[in-house]
Amino acid sequence: MAEAANKTVTVKIEGRVQGVYYRAWTEQTARALGLDGSVRNASDGSVEAVFSGPADKVDEMLRRCADGPPDARVTKMTVTKEGGSVGPGFRVLGTNWR
């Protein structure tokens, strides 16, 4: 039953989210909530993140990401994928230059 309470989402965060401490803030916040996953800058100026863990903690992380750190200005957040699996821990990845 505990398995069903877990949730994994991939989210795209747009606005002024690069160069404003967003990735480091995301890593610290996700770790504080006990989430697994990763965060990285994308080549289009957005930030992409994967959050995995208890559904209520993932939902809380998404709420916090809508504001971000003090200098960020989030204009749009889109869940681009639900489900999947990630390894343990939370990491900051290199920029995704597609």
PDB file of C-alpha atoms in Angstrom:
ATOM      1  CA  MET A   1       0.000   0.000   0.000  1.00  0.00           C
ATOM      2  CA  ALA A   2       2.866   2.409   0.732  1.00  0.00           C
ATOM      3  CA  GLU A   3       3.998   2.069  -2.896  1.00  0.00           C
ATOM      4  CA  ALA A   4       0.725   3.642  -4.099  1.00  0.00           C
ATOM      5  CA  ALA A   5       1.371   6.704  -1.904  1.00  0.00           C
ATOM      6  CA  ASN A   6       4.541   7.525  -3.861  1.00  0.00           C
ATOM      7  CA  LYS A   7       4.555   9.880  -6.818  1.00  0.00           C
ATOM      8  CA  THR A   8       7.077  10.858  -9.483  1.00  0.00           C
ATOM      9  CA  VAL A   9       6.700  13.932 -11.688  1.00  0.00           C
ATOM     10  CA  THR A  10       8.832  15.753 -14.227  1.00  0.00           C
ATOM     11  CA  VAL A  11       8.200  19.487 -14.289  1.00  0.00           C
ATOM     12  CA  LYS A  12       9.266  22.398 -16.489  1.00  0.00           C
ATOM     13  CA  ILE A  13       9.600  25.718 -14.665  1.00  0.00           C
ATOM     14  CA  GLU A  14       9.654  28.899 -16.733  1.00  0.00           C
ATOM     15  CA  GLY A  15      10.327  32.565 -16.019  1.00  0.00           C
ATOM     16  CA  ARG A  16      13.399  34.130 -14.453  1.00  0.00           C
ATOM     17  CA  VAL A  17      14.735  30.852 -13.090  1.00  0.00           C
ATOM     18  CA  GLN A  18      18.337  30.713 -14.314  1.00  0.00           C
ATOM     19  CA  GLY A  19      21.104  32.660 -12.615  1.00  0.00           C
ATOM     20  CA  VAL A  20      18.979  33.255  -9.510  1.00  0.00           C
ATOM     21  CA  TYR A  21      20.025  30.305  -7.303  1.00  0.00           C
ATOM     22  CA  TYR A  22      17.017  28.251  -8.442  1.00  0.00           C
ATOM     23  CA  ARG A  23      18.812  24.895  -8.890  1.00  0.00           C
ATOM     24  CA  ALA A  24      20.644  25.055  -5.545  1.00  0.00           C
ATOM     25  CA  TRP A  25      17.450  26.166  -3.802  1.00  0.00           C
ATOM     26  CA  THR A  26      15.561  23.295  -5.446  1.00  0.00           C
ATOM     27  CA  GLU A  27      18.185  20.771  -4.327  1.00  0.00           C
ATOM     28  CA  GLN A  28      18.109  22.039  -0.718  1.00  0.00           C
ATOM     29  CA  THR A  29      14.310  22.132  -0.590  1.00  0.00           C
ATOM     30  CA  ALA A  30      13.865  18.687  -2.143  1.00  0.00           C
ATOM     31  CA  ARG A  31      16.406  17.157   0.236  1.00  0.00           C
ATOM     32  CA  ALA A  32      14.699  18.817   3.215  1.00  0.00           C
ATOM     33  CA  LEU A  33      11.419  17.206   2.098  1.00  0.00           C
ATOM     34  CA  GLY A  34      13.133  13.826   1.663  1.00  0.00           C
ATOM     35  CA  LEU A  35      12.585  13.644  -2.103  1.00  0.00           C
ATOM     36  CA  ASP A  36      14.633  11.862  -4.739  1.00  0.00           C
ATOM     37  CA  GLY A  37      15.228  13.243  -8.217  1.00  0.00           C
ATOM     38  CA  SER A  38      17.207  15.896 -10.035  1.00  0.00           C
ATOM     39  CA  VAL A  39      17.177  19.456 -11.344  1.00  0.00           C
ATOM     40  CA  ARG A  40      18.942  21.112 -14.285  1.00  0.00           C
ATOM     41  CA  ASN A  41      18.910  24.217 -16.439  1.00  0.00           C
ATOM     42  CA  ALA A  42      17.479  23.672 -19.910  1.00  0.00           C
ATOM     43  CA  SER A  43      18.803  25.321 -23.058  1.00  0.00           C
ATOM     44  CA  ASP A  44      15.558  27.288 -23.533  1.00  0.00           C
ATOM     45  CA  GLY A  45      16.064  29.206 -20.270  1.00  0.00           C
ATOM     46  CA  SER A  46      13.731  27.056 -18.196  1.00  0.00           C
ATOM     47  CA  VAL A  47      14.544  24.652 -15.369  1.00  0.00           C
ATOM     48  CA  GLU A  48      13.611  20.971 -15.564  1.00  0.00           C
ATOM     49  CA  ALA A  49      13.169  18.919 -12.408  1.00  0.00           C
ATOM     50  CA  VAL A  50      12.139  15.411 -11.426  1.00  0.00           C
ATOM     51  CA  PHE A  51      10.664  14.874  -7.971  1.00  0.00           C
ATOM     52  CA  SER A  52       9.922  11.450  -6.497  1.00  0.00           C
ATOM     53  CA  GLY A  53       8.658  10.468  -3.078  1.00  0.00           C
ATOM     54  CA  PRO A  54       5.528  10.532  -0.936  1.00  0.00           C
ATOM     55  CA  ALA A  55       2.707  12.196  -2.880  1.00  0.00           C
ATOM     56  CA  ASP A  56       2.092  14.862  -0.228  1.00  0.00           C
ATOM     57  CA  LYS A  57       5.793  15.831  -0.208  1.00  0.00           C
ATOM     58  CA  VAL A  58       5.929  15.995  -4.026  1.00  0.00           C
ATOM     59  CA  ASP A  59       2.825  18.205  -4.011  1.00  0.00           C
ATOM     60  CA  GLU A  60       4.430  20.457  -1.381  1.00  0.00           C
ATOM     61  CA  MET A  61       7.594  20.710  -3.510  1.00  0.00           C
ATOM     62  CA  LEU A  62       5.522  21.742  -6.535  1.00  0.00           C
ATOM     63  CA  ARG A  63       3.814  24.449  -4.447  1.00  0.00           C
ATOM     64  CA  ARG A  64       7.193  25.756  -3.285  1.00  0.00           C
ATOM     65  CA  CYS A  65       8.612  25.698  -6.826  1.00  0.00           C
ATOM     66  CA  ALA A  66       5.835  28.028  -7.966  1.00  0.00           C
ATOM     67  CA  ASP A  67       7.545  30.722  -5.864  1.00  0.00           C
ATOM     68  CA  GLY A  68      11.168  29.548  -5.842  1.00  0.00           C
ATOM     69  CA  PRO A  69      13.992  31.465  -4.187  1.00  0.00           C
ATOM     70  CA  PRO A  70      13.648  35.239  -3.559  1.00  0.00           C
ATOM     71  CA  ASP A  71      15.186  36.445  -6.851  1.00  0.00           C
ATOM     72  CA  ALA A  72      13.255  34.014  -9.076  1.00  0.00           C
ATOM     73  CA  ARG A  73      10.087  34.980 -10.931  1.00  0.00           C
ATOM     74  CA  VAL A  74       8.190  31.866 -11.982  1.00  0.00           C
ATOM     75  CA  THR A  75       5.696  32.580 -14.763  1.00  0.00           C
ATOM     76  CA  LYS A  76       4.676  29.031 -15.679  1.00  0.00           C
ATOM     77  CA  MET A  77       5.024  25.487 -14.347  1.00  0.00           C
ATOM     78  CA  THR A  78       4.068  22.461 -16.403  1.00  0.00           C
ATOM     79  CA  VAL A  79       4.098  18.824 -15.340  1.00  0.00           C
ATOM     80  CA  THR A  80       5.482  17.199 -18.486  1.00  0.00           C
ATOM     81  CA  LYS A  81       5.485  13.592 -17.274  1.00  0.00           C
ATOM     82  CA  GLU A  82       4.045  11.559 -14.439  1.00  0.00           C
ATOM     83  CA  GLY A  83       5.448   8.243 -13.283  1.00  0.00           C
ATOM     84  CA  GLY A  84       8.787   6.617 -13.862  1.00  0.00           C
ATOM     85  CA  SER A  85      11.524   5.864 -11.398  1.00  0.00           C
ATOM     86  CA  VAL A  86      14.627   7.638 -10.177  1.00  0.00           C
ATOM     87  CA  GLY A  87      17.606   6.571  -8.121  1.00  0.00           C
ATOM     88  CA  PRO A  88      18.021   7.503  -4.477  1.00  0.00           C
ATOM     89  CA  GLY A  89      19.090  11.016  -3.549  1.00  0.00           C
ATOM     90  CA  PHE A  90      18.656  14.401  -5.195  1.00  0.00           C
ATOM     91  CA  ARG A  91      21.187  15.821  -7.651  1.00  0.00           C
ATOM     92  CA  VAL A  92      21.892  18.950  -9.656  1.00  0.00           C
ATOM     93  CA  LEU A  93      22.653  17.898 -13.228  1.00  0.00           C
ATOM     94  CA  GLY A  94      24.526  19.697 -15.971  1.00  0.00           C
ATOM     95  CA  THR A  95      22.629  21.965 -18.323  1.00  0.00           C
ATOM     96  CA  ASN A  96      20.524  20.155 -20.888  1.00  0.00           C
ATOM     97  CA  TRP A  97      21.619  21.671 -24.185  1.00  0.00           C
ATOM     98  CA  ARG A  98      19.418  19.824 -26.660  1.00  0.00           C
TER      99      ARG A  98
END
